[in-house]
Structures are given as structure tokens and as C-alpha cells.
Short mmCIF file of C-alpha atoms in Angstrom, two decimals:
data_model
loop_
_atom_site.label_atom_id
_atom_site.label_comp_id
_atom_site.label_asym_id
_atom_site.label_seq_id
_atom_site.Cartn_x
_atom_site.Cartn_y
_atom_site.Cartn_z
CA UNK A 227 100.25 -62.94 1.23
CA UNK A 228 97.11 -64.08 -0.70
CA UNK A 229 93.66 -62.58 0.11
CA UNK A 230 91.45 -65.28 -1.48
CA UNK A 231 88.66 -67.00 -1.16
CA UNK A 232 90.10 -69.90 1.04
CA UNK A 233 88.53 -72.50 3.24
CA UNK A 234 88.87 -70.53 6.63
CA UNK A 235 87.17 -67.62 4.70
CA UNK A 236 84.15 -69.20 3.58
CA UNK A 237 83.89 -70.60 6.76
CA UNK A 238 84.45 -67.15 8.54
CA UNK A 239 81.39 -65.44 6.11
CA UNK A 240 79.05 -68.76 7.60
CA UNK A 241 80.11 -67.86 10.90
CA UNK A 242 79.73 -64.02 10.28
CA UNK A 243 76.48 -64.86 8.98
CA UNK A 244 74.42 -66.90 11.27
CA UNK A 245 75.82 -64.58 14.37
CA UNK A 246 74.43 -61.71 12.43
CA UNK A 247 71.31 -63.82 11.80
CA UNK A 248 70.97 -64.94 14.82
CA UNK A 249 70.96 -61.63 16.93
CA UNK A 250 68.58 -60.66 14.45
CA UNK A 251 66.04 -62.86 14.58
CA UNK A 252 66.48 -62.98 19.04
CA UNK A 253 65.96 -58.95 19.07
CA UNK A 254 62.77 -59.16 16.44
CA UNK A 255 61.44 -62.28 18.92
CA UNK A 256 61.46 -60.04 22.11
CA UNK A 257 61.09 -56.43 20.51
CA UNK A 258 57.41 -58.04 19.10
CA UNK A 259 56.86 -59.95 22.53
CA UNK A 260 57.12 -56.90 24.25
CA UNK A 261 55.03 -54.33 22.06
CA UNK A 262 51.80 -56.99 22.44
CA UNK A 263 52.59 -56.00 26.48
CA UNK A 264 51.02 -52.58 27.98
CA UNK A 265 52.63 -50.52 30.47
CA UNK A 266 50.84 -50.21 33.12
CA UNK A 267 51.64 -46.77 33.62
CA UNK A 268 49.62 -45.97 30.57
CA UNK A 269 52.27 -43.76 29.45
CA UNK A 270 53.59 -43.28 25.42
CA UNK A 271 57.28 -43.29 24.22
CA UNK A 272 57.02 -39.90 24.09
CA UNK A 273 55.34 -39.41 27.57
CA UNK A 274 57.88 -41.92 29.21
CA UNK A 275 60.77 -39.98 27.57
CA UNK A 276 60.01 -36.44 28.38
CA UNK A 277 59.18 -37.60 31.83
CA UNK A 278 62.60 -39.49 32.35
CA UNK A 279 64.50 -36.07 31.12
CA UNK A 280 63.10 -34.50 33.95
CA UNK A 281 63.78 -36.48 36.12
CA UNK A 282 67.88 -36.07 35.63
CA UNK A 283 67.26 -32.35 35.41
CA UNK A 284 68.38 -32.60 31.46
CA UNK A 285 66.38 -29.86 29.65
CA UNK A 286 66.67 -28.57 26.29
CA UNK A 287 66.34 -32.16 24.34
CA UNK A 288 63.79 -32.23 22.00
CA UNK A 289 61.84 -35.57 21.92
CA UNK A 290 60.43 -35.78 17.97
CA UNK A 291 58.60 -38.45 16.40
CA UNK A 292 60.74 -40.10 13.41
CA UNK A 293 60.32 -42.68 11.03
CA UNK A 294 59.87 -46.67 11.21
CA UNK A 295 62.94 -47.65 13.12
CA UNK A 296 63.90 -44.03 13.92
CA UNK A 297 65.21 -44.17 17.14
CA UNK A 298 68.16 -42.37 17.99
CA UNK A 299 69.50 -39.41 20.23
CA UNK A 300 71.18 -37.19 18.33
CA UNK A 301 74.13 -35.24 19.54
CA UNK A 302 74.12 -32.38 17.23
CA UNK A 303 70.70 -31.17 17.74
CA UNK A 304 70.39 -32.40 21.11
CA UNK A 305 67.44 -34.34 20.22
CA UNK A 306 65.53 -37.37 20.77
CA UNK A 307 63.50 -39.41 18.02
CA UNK A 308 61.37 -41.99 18.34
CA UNK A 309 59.31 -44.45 15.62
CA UNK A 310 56.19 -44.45 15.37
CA UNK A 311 55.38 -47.58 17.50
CA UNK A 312 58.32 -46.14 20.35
CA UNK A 313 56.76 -42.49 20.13
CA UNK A 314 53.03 -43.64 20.09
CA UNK A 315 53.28 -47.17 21.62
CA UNK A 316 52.05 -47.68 25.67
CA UNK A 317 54.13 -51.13 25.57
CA UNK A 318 57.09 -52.49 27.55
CA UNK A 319 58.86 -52.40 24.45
CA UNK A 320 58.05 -48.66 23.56
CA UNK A 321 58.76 -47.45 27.08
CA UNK A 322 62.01 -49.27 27.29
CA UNK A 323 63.39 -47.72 23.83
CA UNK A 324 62.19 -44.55 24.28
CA UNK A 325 64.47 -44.77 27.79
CA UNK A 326 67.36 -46.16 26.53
CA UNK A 327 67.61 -43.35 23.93
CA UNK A 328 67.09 -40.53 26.71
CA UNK A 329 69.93 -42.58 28.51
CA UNK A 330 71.83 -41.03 25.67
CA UNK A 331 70.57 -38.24 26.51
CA UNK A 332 71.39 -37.91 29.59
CA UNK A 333 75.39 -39.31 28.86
CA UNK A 334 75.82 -35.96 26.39
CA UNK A 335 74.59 -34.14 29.04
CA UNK A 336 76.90 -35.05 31.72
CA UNK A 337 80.02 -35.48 29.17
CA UNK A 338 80.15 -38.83 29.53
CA UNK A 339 83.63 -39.98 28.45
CA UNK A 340 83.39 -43.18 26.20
CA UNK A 341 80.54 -41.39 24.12
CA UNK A 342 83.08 -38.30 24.29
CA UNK A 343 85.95 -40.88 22.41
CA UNK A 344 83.06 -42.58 20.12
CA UNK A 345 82.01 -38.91 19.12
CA UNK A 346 85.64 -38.12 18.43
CA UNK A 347 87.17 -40.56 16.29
CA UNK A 348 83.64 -40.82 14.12
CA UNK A 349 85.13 -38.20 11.29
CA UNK A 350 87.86 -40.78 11.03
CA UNK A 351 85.66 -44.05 11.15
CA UNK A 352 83.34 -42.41 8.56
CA UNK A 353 86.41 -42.28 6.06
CA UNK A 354 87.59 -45.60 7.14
CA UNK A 355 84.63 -47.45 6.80
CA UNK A 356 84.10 -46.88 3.21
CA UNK A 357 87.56 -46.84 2.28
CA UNK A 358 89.36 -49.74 3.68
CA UNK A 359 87.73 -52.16 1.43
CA UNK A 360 88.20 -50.14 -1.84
CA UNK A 361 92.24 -49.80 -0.53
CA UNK A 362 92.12 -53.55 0.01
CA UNK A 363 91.11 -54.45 -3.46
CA UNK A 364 93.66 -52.00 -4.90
CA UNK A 365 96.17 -53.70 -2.18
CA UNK A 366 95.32 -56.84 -3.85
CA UNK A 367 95.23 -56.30 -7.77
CA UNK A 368 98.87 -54.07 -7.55
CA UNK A 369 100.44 -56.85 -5.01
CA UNK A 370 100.93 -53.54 -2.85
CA UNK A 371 101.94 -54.38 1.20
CA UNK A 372 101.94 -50.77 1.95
CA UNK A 373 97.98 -50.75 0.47
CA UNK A 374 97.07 -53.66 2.30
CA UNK A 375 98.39 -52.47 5.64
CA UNK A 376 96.65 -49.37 5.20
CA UNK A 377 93.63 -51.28 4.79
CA UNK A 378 93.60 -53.20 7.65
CA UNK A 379 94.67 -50.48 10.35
CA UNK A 380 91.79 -48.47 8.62
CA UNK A 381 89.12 -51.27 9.20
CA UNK A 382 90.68 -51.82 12.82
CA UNK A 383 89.78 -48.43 13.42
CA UNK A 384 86.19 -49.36 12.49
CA UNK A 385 86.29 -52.49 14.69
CA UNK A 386 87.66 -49.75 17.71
CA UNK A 387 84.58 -47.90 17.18
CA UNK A 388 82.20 -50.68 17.67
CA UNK A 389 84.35 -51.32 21.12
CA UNK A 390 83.71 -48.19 22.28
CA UNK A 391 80.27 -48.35 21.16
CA UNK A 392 79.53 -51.08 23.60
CA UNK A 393 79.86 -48.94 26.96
CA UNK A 394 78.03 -46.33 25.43
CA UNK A 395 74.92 -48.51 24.65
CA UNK A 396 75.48 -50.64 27.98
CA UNK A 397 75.28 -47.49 29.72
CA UNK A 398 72.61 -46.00 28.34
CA UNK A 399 70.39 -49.32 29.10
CA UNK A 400 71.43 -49.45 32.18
CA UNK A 401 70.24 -45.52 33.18
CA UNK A 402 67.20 -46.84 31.55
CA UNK A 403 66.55 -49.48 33.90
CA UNK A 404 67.47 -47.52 36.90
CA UNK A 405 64.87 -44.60 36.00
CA UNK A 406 62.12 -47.42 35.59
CA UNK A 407 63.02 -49.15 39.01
CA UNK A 408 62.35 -45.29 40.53
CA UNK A 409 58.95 -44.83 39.30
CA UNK A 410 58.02 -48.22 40.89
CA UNK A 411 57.11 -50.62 37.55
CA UNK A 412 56.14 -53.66 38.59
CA UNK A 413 59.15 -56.39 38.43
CA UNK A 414 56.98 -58.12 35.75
CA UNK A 415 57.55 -55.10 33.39
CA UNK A 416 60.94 -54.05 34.75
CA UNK A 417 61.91 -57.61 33.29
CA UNK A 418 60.25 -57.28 30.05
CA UNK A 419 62.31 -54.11 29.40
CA UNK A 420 65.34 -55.68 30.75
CA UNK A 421 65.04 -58.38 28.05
CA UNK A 422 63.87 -56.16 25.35
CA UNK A 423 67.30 -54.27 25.99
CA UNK A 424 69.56 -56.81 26.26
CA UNK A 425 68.19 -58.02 22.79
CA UNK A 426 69.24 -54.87 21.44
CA UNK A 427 72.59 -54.84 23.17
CA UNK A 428 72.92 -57.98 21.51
CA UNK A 429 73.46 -56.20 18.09
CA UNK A 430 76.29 -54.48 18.96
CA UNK A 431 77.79 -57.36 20.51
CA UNK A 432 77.27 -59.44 17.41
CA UNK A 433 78.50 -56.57 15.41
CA UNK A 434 81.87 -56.35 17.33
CA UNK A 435 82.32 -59.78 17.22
CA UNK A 436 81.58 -60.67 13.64
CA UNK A 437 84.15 -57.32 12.75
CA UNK A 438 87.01 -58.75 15.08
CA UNK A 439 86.81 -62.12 13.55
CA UNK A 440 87.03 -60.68 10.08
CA UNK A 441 89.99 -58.57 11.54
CA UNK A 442 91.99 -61.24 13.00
CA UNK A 443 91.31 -62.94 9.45
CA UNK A 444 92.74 -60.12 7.91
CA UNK A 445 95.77 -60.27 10.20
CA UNK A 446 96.24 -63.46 9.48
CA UNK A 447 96.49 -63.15 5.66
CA UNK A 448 98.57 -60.62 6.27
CA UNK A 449 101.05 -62.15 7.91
CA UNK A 450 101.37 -64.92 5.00
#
């Protein structure tokens, strides 16, 4: 078993890397082409949010206004937060956000199962995450299997979380797009948002993908 700096590993951080980059630079592209576009609705982030919790009957969730790139639900004080430009902003792009976070919303208040699994093994992918590494180094320098194993079923539990992650976000998009197809946008703006959430889904695609290469890597090694 060697974990070193081999061919097919320098080649897998290049990959990593220009996925990453990639999905980076596609969600900037539409997240700035859409903010430069107005609703036509006239509404804010803020407006568009409250308005869209009302609509699915969800009361009790707090929308606040957060920091630059503050935008989140969060589950433990049933909350929404928005940045500045999402909270403030009468664009596509601050509409569309500000929706696909109440689509969060909305899946903690109905239970919804795969954000029910992703909230339950987080305790577990919190330790894992910033473990696995520090137990595959030590793996490494004492020539340990039993380290090394432990390792790599820790980090797969990270990669698990970014699965489940996906139908959580895909969801929440999608409950999004439905509530703007009720209050009649025009197609024009339903597609903007469309795009400017896809880009965003995009991240967590790139995200799983880029982890599940490194973990079949690390299966790999291990199996030398």
C-alpha cells in the first residue's frame, strides 16, 4: 500500500481542480447575469420569501438578513437568512435564492426524509470530516492498515453526505420553481431563475463528484 504522490494522483488533484473551478466560475457567470435582471414583480428577497411561506401555510420561520453570501435555512432556529443582495435585491437572481432557501423551509416543515438522514448523520460527518485526513497521515507514517481503513470509511461517510445532500438541494429548487410558476412570472424570468439554480446545483454536483473520485483513489491505494 503506498499513499504517495503518484502520477494518477497529480492527475486526480488537476482533475479535482478544474471541476471545482469550473462550477465556480459557471455559477458566478449566471448568479451576476441574473442580479443585473429585475423582477418584474418588484418584490425583494425578503418580500418574495415571506410571501412564498405563506403560501405552503409554513409559519413560524423567521426570514433575517445575514451577511455577504449568507444564505441558508437553518434548522435549529427555524430560520431563513438572506445576503444582502438576496434580502434587498428585486432581481431574478435574488428572488430565485431567497426561494430556494424557503424550499428548505418548507422540507423541515413537512419532515422531509432525505433532509431528515442529512440532518442525522451530520454529528458524525462533522467528526469525520476533520479527522479522516489527520488518521490518514498517522495511517501512513506508522505503516498502520487498521488507521488507514479507518480513514477511508470515515471520509466515505463525508462523500455519503454530499449524496444525500443532492436531493435535498434538488428539491428545494425545484419547490422554488413551482411557487414561481403559481404567481404567474413571465417564462422569461421563470428561466432566468431556472438557470441561476441549476448553477448552484452545480456545486454540489461538482462537490460529490470531485469527493468520489478522490474516494475511489483512496480505494485504490488501498487495495495495493
Amino acid at each position: 500500500m503506498f499513499f504517495g504522490l503518484s502520477y494518477e494522483y497529480l492527475l486526480l488533484i488537476v482533475v479535482t481542480l478544474a471541476i471545482g473551478g469550473l462550477a465556480t466560475w459557471y455559477v458566478n457567470s449566471q448568479l451576476k447575469k441574473y442580479t443585473r435582471v429585475p423582477i418584474s414583480n418588484g418584490l425583494t428577497g425578503a418580500e418574495a420569501a415571506r410571501r412564498m411561506l405563506a403560501y405552503y401555510g409554513v409559519t413560524d420561520v423567521a426570514v433575517h438578513r445575514g451577511g455577504p453570501g449568507q444564505d441558508f435555512f437553518d434548522p435549529r432556529t427555524n430560520s431563513v437568512t438572506l445576503s444582502p443582495d438576496a434580502f434587498d435585491g428585486r432581481s431574478i437572481t435574488a428572488t430565485a435564492t431567497a426561494c430556494h432557501e424557503v424550499g428548505h423551509a418548507c422540507q423541515y416543515a413537512e419532515n422531509y426524509a432525505p433532509m431528515r438522514i442529512r440532518g442525522a448523520i451530520v454529528p458524525v460527518v462533522n467528526l469525520a470530516s476533520n479527522a479522516w485526513i489527520f488518521l490518514l497521515m498517522l495511517g501512513i507514517i506508522l505503516v498502520s492498515n487498521q488507521l488507514t481503513t479507518l480513514a477511508i470509511v470515515m471520509y466515505a461517510v463525508v462523500v455519503l453526505f454530499q449524496l444525500v445532500t443532492l436531493p435535498v438541494e434538488f428539491n428545494a429548487s425545484r419547490r422554488a420553481m413551482t411557487y414561481m410558476d403559481t404567481i404567474a412570472l413571465p417564462q422569461s424570468e421563470q428561466g432566468g431563475a431556472f438557470s441561476v439554480l441549476r448553477a448552484c446545483a452545480l456545486t454540489y454536483v461538482a462537490a460529490a463528484l470531485t469527493s468520489i473520485l478522490q474516494l475511489l483513489w483512496l480505494l485504490g491505494q488501498r487495495r495495493e
